[in-house]
Tab-separated table of C-alpha atoms in Angstrom:
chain	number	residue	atom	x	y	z
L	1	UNK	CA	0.000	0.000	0.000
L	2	UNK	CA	1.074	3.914	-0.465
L	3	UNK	CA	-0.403	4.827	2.669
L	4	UNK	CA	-1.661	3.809	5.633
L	5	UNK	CA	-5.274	4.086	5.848
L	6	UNK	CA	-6.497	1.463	8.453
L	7	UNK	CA	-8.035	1.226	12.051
L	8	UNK	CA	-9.946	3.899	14.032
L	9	UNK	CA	-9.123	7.192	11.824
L	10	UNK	CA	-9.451	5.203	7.997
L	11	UNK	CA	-13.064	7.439	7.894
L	12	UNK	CA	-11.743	10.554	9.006
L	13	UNK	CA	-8.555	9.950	6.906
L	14	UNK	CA	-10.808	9.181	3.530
L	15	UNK	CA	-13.314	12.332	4.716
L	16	UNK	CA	-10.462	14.534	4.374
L	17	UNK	CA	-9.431	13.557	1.212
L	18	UNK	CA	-12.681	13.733	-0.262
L	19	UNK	CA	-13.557	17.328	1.598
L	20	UNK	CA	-9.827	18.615	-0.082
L	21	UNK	CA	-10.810	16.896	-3.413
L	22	UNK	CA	-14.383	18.193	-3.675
L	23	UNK	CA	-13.201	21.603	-2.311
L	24	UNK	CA	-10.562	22.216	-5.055
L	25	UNK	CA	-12.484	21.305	-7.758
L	26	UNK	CA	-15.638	23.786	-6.571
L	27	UNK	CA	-13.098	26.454	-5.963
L	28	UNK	CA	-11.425	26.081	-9.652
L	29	UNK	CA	-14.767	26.278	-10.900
L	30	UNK	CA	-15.691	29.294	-9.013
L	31	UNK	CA	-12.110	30.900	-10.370
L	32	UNK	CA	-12.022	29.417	-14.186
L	33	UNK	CA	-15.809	30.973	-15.131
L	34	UNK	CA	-15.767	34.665	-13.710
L	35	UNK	CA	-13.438	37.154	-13.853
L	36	UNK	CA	-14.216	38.372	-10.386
L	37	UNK	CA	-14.150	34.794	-9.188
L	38	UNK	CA	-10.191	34.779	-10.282
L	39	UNK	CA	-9.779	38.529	-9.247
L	40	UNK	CA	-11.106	37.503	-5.671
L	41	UNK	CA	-8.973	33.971	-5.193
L	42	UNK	CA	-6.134	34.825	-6.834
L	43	UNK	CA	-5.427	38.403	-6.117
L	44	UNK	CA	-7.683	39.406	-3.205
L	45	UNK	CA	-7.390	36.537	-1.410
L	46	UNK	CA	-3.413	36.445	-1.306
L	47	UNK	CA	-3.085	40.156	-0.801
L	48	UNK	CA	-5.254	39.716	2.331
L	49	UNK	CA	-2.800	36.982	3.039
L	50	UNK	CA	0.196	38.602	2.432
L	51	UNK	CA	-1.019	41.058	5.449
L	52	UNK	CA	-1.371	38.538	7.511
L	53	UNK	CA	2.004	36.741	7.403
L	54	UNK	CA	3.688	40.342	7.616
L	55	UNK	CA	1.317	40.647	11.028
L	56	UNK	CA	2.666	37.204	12.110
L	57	UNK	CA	5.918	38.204	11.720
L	58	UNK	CA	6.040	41.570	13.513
L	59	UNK	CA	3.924	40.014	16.413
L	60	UNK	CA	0.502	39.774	16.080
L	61	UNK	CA	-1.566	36.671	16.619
L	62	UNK	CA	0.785	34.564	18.680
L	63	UNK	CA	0.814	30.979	19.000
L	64	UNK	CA	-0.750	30.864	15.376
L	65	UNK	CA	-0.524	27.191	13.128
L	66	UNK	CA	1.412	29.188	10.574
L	67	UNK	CA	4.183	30.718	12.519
L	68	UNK	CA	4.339	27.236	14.558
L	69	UNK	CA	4.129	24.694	11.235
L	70	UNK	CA	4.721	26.239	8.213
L	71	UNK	CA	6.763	29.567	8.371
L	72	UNK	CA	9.121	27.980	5.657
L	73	UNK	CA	10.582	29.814	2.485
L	74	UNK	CA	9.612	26.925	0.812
L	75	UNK	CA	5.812	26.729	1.551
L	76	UNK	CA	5.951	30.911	0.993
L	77	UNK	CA	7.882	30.292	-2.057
L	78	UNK	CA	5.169	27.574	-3.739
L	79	UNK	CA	2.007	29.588	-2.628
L	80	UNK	CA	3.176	32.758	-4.736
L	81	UNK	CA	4.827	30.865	-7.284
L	82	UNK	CA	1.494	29.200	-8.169
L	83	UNK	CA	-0.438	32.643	-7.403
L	84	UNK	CA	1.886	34.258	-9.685
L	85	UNK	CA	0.795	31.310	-12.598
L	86	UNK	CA	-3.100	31.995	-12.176
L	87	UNK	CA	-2.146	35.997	-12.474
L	88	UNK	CA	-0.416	35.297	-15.776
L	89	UNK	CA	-2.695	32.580	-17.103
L	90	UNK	CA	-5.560	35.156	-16.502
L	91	UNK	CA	-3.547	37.820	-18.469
L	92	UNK	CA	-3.422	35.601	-21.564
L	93	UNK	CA	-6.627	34.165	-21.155
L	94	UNK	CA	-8.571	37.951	-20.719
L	95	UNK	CA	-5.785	39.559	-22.816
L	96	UNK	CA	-4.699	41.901	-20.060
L	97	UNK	CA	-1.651	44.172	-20.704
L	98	UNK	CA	1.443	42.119	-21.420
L	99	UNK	CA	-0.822	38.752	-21.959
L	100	UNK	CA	-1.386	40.072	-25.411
L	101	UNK	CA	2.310	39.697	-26.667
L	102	UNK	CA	2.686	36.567	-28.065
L	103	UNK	CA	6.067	36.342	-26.536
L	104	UNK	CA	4.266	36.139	-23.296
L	105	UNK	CA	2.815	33.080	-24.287
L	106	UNK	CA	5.832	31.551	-23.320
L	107	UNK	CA	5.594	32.543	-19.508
L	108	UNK	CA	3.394	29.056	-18.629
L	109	UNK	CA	6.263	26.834	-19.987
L	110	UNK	CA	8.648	28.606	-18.066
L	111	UNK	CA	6.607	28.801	-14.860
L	112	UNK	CA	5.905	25.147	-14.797
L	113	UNK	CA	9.393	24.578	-15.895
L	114	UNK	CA	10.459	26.196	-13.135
L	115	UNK	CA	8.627	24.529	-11.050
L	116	UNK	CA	10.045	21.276	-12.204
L	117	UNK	CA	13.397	22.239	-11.559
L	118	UNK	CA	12.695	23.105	-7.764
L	119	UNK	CA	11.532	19.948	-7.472
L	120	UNK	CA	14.383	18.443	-9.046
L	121	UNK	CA	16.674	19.794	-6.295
L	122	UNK	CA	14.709	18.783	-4.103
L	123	UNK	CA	15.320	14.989	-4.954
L	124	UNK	CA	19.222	15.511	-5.286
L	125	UNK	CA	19.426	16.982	-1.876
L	126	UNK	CA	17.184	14.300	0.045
L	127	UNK	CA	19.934	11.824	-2.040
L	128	UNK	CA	22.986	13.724	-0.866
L	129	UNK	CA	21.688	13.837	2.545
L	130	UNK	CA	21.390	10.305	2.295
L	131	UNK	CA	25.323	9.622	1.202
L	132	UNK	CA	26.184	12.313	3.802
L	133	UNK	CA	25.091	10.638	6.504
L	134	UNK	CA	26.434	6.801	5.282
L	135	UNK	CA	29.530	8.368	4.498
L	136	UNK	CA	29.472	7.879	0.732
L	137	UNK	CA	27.425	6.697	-2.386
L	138	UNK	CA	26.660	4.036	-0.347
L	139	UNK	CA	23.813	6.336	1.137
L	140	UNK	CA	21.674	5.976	-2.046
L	141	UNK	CA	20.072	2.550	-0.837
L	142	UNK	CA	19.085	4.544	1.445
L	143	UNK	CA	18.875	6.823	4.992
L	144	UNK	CA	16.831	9.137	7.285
L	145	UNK	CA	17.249	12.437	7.409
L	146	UNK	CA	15.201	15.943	8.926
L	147	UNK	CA	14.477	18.529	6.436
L	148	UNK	CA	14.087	22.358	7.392
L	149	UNK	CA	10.106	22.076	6.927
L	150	UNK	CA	10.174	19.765	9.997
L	151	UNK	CA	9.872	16.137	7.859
L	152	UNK	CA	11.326	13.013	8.417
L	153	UNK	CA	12.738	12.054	4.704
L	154	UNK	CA	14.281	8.565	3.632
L	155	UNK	CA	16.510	9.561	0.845
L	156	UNK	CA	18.094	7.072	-2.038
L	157	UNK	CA	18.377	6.112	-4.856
L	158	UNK	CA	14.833	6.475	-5.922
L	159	UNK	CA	15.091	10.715	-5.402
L	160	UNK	CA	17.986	10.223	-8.001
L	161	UNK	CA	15.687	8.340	-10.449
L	162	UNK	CA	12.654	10.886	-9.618
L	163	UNK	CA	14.673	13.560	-10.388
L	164	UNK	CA	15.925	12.126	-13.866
L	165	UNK	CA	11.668	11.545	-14.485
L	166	UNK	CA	11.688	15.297	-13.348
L	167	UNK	CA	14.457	17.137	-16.214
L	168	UNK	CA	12.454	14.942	-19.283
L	169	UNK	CA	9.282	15.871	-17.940
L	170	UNK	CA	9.783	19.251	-18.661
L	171	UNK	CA	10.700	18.379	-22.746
L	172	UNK	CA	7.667	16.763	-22.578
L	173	UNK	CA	5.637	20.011	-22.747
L	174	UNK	CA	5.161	20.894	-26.203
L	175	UNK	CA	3.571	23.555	-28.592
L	176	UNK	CA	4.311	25.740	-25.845
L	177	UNK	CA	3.314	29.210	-27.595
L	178	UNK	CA	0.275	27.461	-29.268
L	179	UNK	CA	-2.349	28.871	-26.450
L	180	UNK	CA	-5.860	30.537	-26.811
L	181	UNK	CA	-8.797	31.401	-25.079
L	182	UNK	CA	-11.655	29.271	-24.992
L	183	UNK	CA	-14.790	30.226	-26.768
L	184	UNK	CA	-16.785	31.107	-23.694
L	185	UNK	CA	-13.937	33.029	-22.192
L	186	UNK	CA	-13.530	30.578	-19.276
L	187	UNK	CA	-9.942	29.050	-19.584
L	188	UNK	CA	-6.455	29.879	-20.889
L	189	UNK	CA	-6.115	26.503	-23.526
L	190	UNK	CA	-2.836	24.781	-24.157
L	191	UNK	CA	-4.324	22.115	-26.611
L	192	UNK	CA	-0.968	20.188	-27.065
L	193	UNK	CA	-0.638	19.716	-23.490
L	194	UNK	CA	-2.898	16.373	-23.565
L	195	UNK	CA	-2.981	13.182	-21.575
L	196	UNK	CA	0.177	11.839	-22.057
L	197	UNK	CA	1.726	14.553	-20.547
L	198	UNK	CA	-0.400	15.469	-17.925
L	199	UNK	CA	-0.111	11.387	-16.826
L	200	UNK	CA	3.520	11.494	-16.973
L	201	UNK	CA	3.323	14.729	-14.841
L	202	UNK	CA	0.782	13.280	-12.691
L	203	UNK	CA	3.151	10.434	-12.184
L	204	UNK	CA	6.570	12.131	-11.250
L	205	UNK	CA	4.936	14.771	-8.988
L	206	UNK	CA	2.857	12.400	-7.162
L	207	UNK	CA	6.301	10.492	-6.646
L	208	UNK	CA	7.893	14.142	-5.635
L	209	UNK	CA	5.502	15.013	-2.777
L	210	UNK	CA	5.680	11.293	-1.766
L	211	UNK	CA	9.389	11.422	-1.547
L	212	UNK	CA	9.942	15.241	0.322
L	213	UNK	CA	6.700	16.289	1.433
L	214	UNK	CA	5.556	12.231	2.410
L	215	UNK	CA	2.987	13.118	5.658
L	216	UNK	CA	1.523	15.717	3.216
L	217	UNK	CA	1.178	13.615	0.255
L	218	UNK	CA	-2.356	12.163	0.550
L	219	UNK	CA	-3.343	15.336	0.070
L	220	UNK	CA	-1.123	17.653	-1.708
L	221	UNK	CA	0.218	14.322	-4.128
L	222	UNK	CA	-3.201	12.344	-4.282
L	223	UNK	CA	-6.180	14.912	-4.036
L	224	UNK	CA	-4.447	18.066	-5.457
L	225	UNK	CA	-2.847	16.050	-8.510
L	226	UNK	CA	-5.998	14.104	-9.602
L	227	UNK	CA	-8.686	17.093	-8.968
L	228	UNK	CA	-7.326	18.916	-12.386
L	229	UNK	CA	-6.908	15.673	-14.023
L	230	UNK	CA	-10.692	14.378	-13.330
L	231	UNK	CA	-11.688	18.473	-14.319
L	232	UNK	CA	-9.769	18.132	-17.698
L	233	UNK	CA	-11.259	14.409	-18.275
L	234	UNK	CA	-14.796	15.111	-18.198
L	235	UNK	CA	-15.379	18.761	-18.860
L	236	UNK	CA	-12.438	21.026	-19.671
L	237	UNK	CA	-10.195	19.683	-22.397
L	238	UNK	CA	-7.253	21.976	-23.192
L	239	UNK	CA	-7.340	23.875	-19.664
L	240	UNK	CA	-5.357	21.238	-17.352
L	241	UNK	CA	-2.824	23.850	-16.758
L	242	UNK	CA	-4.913	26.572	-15.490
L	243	UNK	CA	-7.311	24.011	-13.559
L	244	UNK	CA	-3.174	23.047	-12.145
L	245	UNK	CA	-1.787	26.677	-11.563
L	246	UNK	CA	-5.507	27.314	-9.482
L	247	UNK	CA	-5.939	24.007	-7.607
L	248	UNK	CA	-2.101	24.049	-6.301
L	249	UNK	CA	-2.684	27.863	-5.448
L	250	UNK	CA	-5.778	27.386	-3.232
L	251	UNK	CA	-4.356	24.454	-1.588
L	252	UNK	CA	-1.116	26.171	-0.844
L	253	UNK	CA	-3.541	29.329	0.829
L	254	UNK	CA	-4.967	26.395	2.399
L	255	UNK	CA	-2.306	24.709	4.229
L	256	UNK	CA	-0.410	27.662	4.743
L	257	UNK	CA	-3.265	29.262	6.874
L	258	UNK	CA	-4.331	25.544	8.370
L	259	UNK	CA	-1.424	23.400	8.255
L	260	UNK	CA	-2.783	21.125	11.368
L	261	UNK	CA	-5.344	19.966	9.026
L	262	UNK	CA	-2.818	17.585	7.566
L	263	UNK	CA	-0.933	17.322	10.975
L	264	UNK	CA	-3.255	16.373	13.419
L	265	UNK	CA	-4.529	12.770	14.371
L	266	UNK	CA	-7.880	13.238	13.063
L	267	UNK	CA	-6.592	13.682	9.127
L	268	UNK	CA	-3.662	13.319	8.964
L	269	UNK	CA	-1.847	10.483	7.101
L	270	UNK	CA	1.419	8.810	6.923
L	271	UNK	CA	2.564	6.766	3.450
L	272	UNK	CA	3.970	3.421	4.106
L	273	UNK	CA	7.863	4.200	4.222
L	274	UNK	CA	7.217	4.960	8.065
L	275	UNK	CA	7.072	1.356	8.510
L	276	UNK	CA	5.164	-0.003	12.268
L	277	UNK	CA	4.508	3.979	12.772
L	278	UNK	CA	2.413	2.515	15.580
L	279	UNK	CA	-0.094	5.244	16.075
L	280	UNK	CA	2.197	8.046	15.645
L	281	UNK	CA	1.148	10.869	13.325
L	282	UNK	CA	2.540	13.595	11.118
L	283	UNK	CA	2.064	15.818	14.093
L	284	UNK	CA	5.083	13.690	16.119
L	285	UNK	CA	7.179	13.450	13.086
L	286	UNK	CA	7.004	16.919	12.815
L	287	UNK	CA	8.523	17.465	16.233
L	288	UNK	CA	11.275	14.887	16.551
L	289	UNK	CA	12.357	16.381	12.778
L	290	UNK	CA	11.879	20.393	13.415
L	291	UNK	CA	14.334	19.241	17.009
L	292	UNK	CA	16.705	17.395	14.974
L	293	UNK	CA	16.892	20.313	12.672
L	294	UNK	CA	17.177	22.762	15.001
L	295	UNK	CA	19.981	21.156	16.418
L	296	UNK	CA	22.061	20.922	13.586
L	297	UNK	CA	21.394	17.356	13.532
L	298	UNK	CA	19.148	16.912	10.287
L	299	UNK	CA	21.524	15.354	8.341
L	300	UNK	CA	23.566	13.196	11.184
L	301	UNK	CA	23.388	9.348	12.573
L	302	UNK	CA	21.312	11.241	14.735
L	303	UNK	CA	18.421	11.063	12.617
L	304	UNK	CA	18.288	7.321	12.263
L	305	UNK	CA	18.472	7.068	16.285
L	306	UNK	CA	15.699	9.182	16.877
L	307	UNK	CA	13.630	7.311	13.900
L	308	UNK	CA	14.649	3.826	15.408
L	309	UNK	CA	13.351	5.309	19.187
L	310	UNK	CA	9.924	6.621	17.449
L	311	UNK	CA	9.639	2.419	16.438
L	312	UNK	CA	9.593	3.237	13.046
L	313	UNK	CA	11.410	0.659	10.214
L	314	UNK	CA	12.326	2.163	6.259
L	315	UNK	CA	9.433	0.743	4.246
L	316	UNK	CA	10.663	2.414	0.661
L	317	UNK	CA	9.540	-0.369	-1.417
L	318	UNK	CA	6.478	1.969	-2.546
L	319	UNK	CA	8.816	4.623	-3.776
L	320	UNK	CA	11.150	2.947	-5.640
L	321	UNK	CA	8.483	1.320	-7.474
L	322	UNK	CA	6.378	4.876	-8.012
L	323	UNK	CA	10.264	6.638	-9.023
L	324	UNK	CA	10.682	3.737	-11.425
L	325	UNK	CA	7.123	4.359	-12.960
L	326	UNK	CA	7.625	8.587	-13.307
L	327	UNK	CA	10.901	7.413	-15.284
L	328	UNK	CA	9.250	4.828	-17.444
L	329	UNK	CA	6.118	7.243	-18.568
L	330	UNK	CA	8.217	10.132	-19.349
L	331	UNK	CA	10.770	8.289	-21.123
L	332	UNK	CA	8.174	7.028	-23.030
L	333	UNK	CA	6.097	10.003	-23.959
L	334	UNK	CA	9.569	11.892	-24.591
L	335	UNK	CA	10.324	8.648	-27.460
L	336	UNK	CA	6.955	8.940	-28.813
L	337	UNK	CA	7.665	12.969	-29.132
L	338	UNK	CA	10.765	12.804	-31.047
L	339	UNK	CA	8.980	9.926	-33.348
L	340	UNK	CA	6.052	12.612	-33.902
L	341	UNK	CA	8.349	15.348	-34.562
L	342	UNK	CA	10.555	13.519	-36.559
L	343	UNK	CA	7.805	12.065	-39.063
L	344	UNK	CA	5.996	15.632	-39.197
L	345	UNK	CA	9.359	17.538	-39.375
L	346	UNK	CA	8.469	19.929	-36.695
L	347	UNK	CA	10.247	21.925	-33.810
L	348	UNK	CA	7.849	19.991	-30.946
L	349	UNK	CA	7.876	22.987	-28.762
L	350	UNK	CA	6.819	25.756	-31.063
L	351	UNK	CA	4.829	23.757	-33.411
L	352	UNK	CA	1.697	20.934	-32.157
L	353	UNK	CA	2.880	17.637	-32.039
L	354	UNK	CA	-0.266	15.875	-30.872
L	355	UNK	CA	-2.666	17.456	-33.650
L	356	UNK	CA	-5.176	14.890	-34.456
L	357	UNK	CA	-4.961	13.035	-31.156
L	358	UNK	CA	-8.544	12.923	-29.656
L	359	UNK	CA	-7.794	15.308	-26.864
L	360	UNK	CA	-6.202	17.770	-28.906
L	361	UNK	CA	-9.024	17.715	-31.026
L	362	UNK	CA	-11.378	18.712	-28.400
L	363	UNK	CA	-8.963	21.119	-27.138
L	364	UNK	CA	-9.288	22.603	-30.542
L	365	UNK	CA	-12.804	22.479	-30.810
L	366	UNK	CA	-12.852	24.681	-27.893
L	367	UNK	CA	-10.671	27.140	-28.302
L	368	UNK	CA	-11.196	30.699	-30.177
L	369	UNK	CA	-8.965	30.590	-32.950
């Protein structure tokens, strides 16, 4: 199994995901068909927070969940990353200011590239920390380590793989300038952005938040990955990326204001590499790993001690298998790009490589040319 979902909290576990899941989805809705719906989620809503954390920080509320579990530059850095993406899409969708240069157009690549690459570090530091703390490469098969954000991480070789899925995952995005507005004015399009990238993304980032964010993943892997997928499945071909750029931003809002959500007993949920976890939740791994960090101790022997007194065993036979899986679907959709390209003698990324596929079709058939 990924995760462990069994005994008296399986309902409250499965409620969560389904209240996250449901709630993203209504909330994309509500920002995809208005203008004011985006105006008010993605530029009232985090200017209103933006006062807040400055408050926080010079004082005020004390004793608040964000201050205590996620005051971070990384969790900062994500929520106005992906706040920044909804801003632009909106500009090229509604044609605002610079979102009418076609140069523009190339901002989502690069934004979602970007965000790639962040991730990509991410994996090559939880596998350095790993050979740190054995004392050489030997540490890829595998070791415990304490990140800043207060997680307990088992770094190896599968970060290394992950990270490879990672770099071709982002030369998997092609006919990057090809974007348009849909005919009802609702969503920014990228028609050659179709199913076999968005499963290969799917894939690799599921295997990302599984590997450095792990007693977040249920929710922020599982329910925030498949609530744009399901969206561009059944009713808005063409506009995974914007569905993407808004679900990640209100969940990021989310867990920055409410972090004990995913913390606490009641939801919370641990994947299976926290092996005879005994009751424990992402609450207690939270403090042993903030302690560790805090005393310069994240990345020592240290670690593993404090793991092995918690009665926790490795389990990472789920993430090898999901790291070998991201590298298998992008290596494959990367192959079947080049064929593509080759036979229609076309730069992938400024031409469409997946015309006449059936979800570029209906992409198509929704866009305003």
């Amino acid at each position: 199994m990924l995760f462990q979902i069994y005994g008296a909290t399986a309902a409250t576990q499965l409620l969560g995901w389904l209240l996250v899941f449901c709630g993203l989805i209504a909330l994309n809705e509500i920002g995809r068909r208005t203008k004011i719906g985006g105006i008010v989620l993605f530029v009232a809503l985090p200017l209103v927070l933006t006062v807040y954390f400055i408050a926080i920080h010079l004082g005020a509320f004390p004793g608040n969940q964000t201050m205590g579990y996620m005051d971070g530059w990384f969790h900062y850095f994500k929520l106005y990353a992906a706040d920044i993406g909804c801003v632009g899409f909106m500009m090229i969708k509604y044609g605002w200011g610079i979102g009418k240069k076609k140069w523009f157009k190339w901002f989502p690549w690069f934004i979602v590239a970007a965000n790639i690459l962040i991730a990509v570090v991410s994996d090559l530091e939880s596998a350095l920390a790993a050979c740190k703390i054995a004392g050489g490469i030997v540490g890829l098969g595998g070791n415990w380590w304490a990140s800043n954000e207060g997680v307990l991480l088992y770094g190896g070789w599968w970060n290394v793989v992950n990270a490879l899925a990672g770099i071709i995952n982002i030369f998997c995005m092609t006919g990057c300038i090809n974007l348009y507005t849909s005919n009802d004015k609702r969503d920014m399009l990228w028609p050659d952005m179709t199913i076999w990238f968005i499963i290969s993304y799917d894939i690799w980032n599921f295997e990302y938040t599984y590997l450095n964010l792990p007693t977040h993943s249920w929710y922020c892997g599982f329910a925030l990955l498949l609530a744009p997928t399901f969206a561009n499945a059944l009713w808005n071909k063409g506009g995974w990326i914007q569905n993407r750029a808004h679900t990640l931003a209100i969940w990021c809002m989310f867990a920055q204001v409410f972090p004990l959500f995913q913390l606490s007993k009641t939801f919370s949920v641990l994947p299976s590499v926290y092996g005879g976890a005994n009751g424990r939740t992402a609450l207690d791994l939270y403090d042993t790993a903030i302690a560790l960090y805090n005393a310069g101790e994240g990345k020592t022997a240290a670690v593993n001690q404090a793991v092995e007194a918690l009665g926790i065993t490795a389990n990472p036979t789920a993430q090898g298998v999901v790291a070998l899986a991201a590298l298998f679907a992008n290596v494959i959709v990367i192959a079947v790009i080049i064929k593509r390209a080759k036979a229609m003698g076309k730069n992938p990324y400024s031409n469409d490589i997946w015309a006449g596929t059936k979800d570029y079709d209906q992409a198509m058939a929704r866009a305003e040319v």
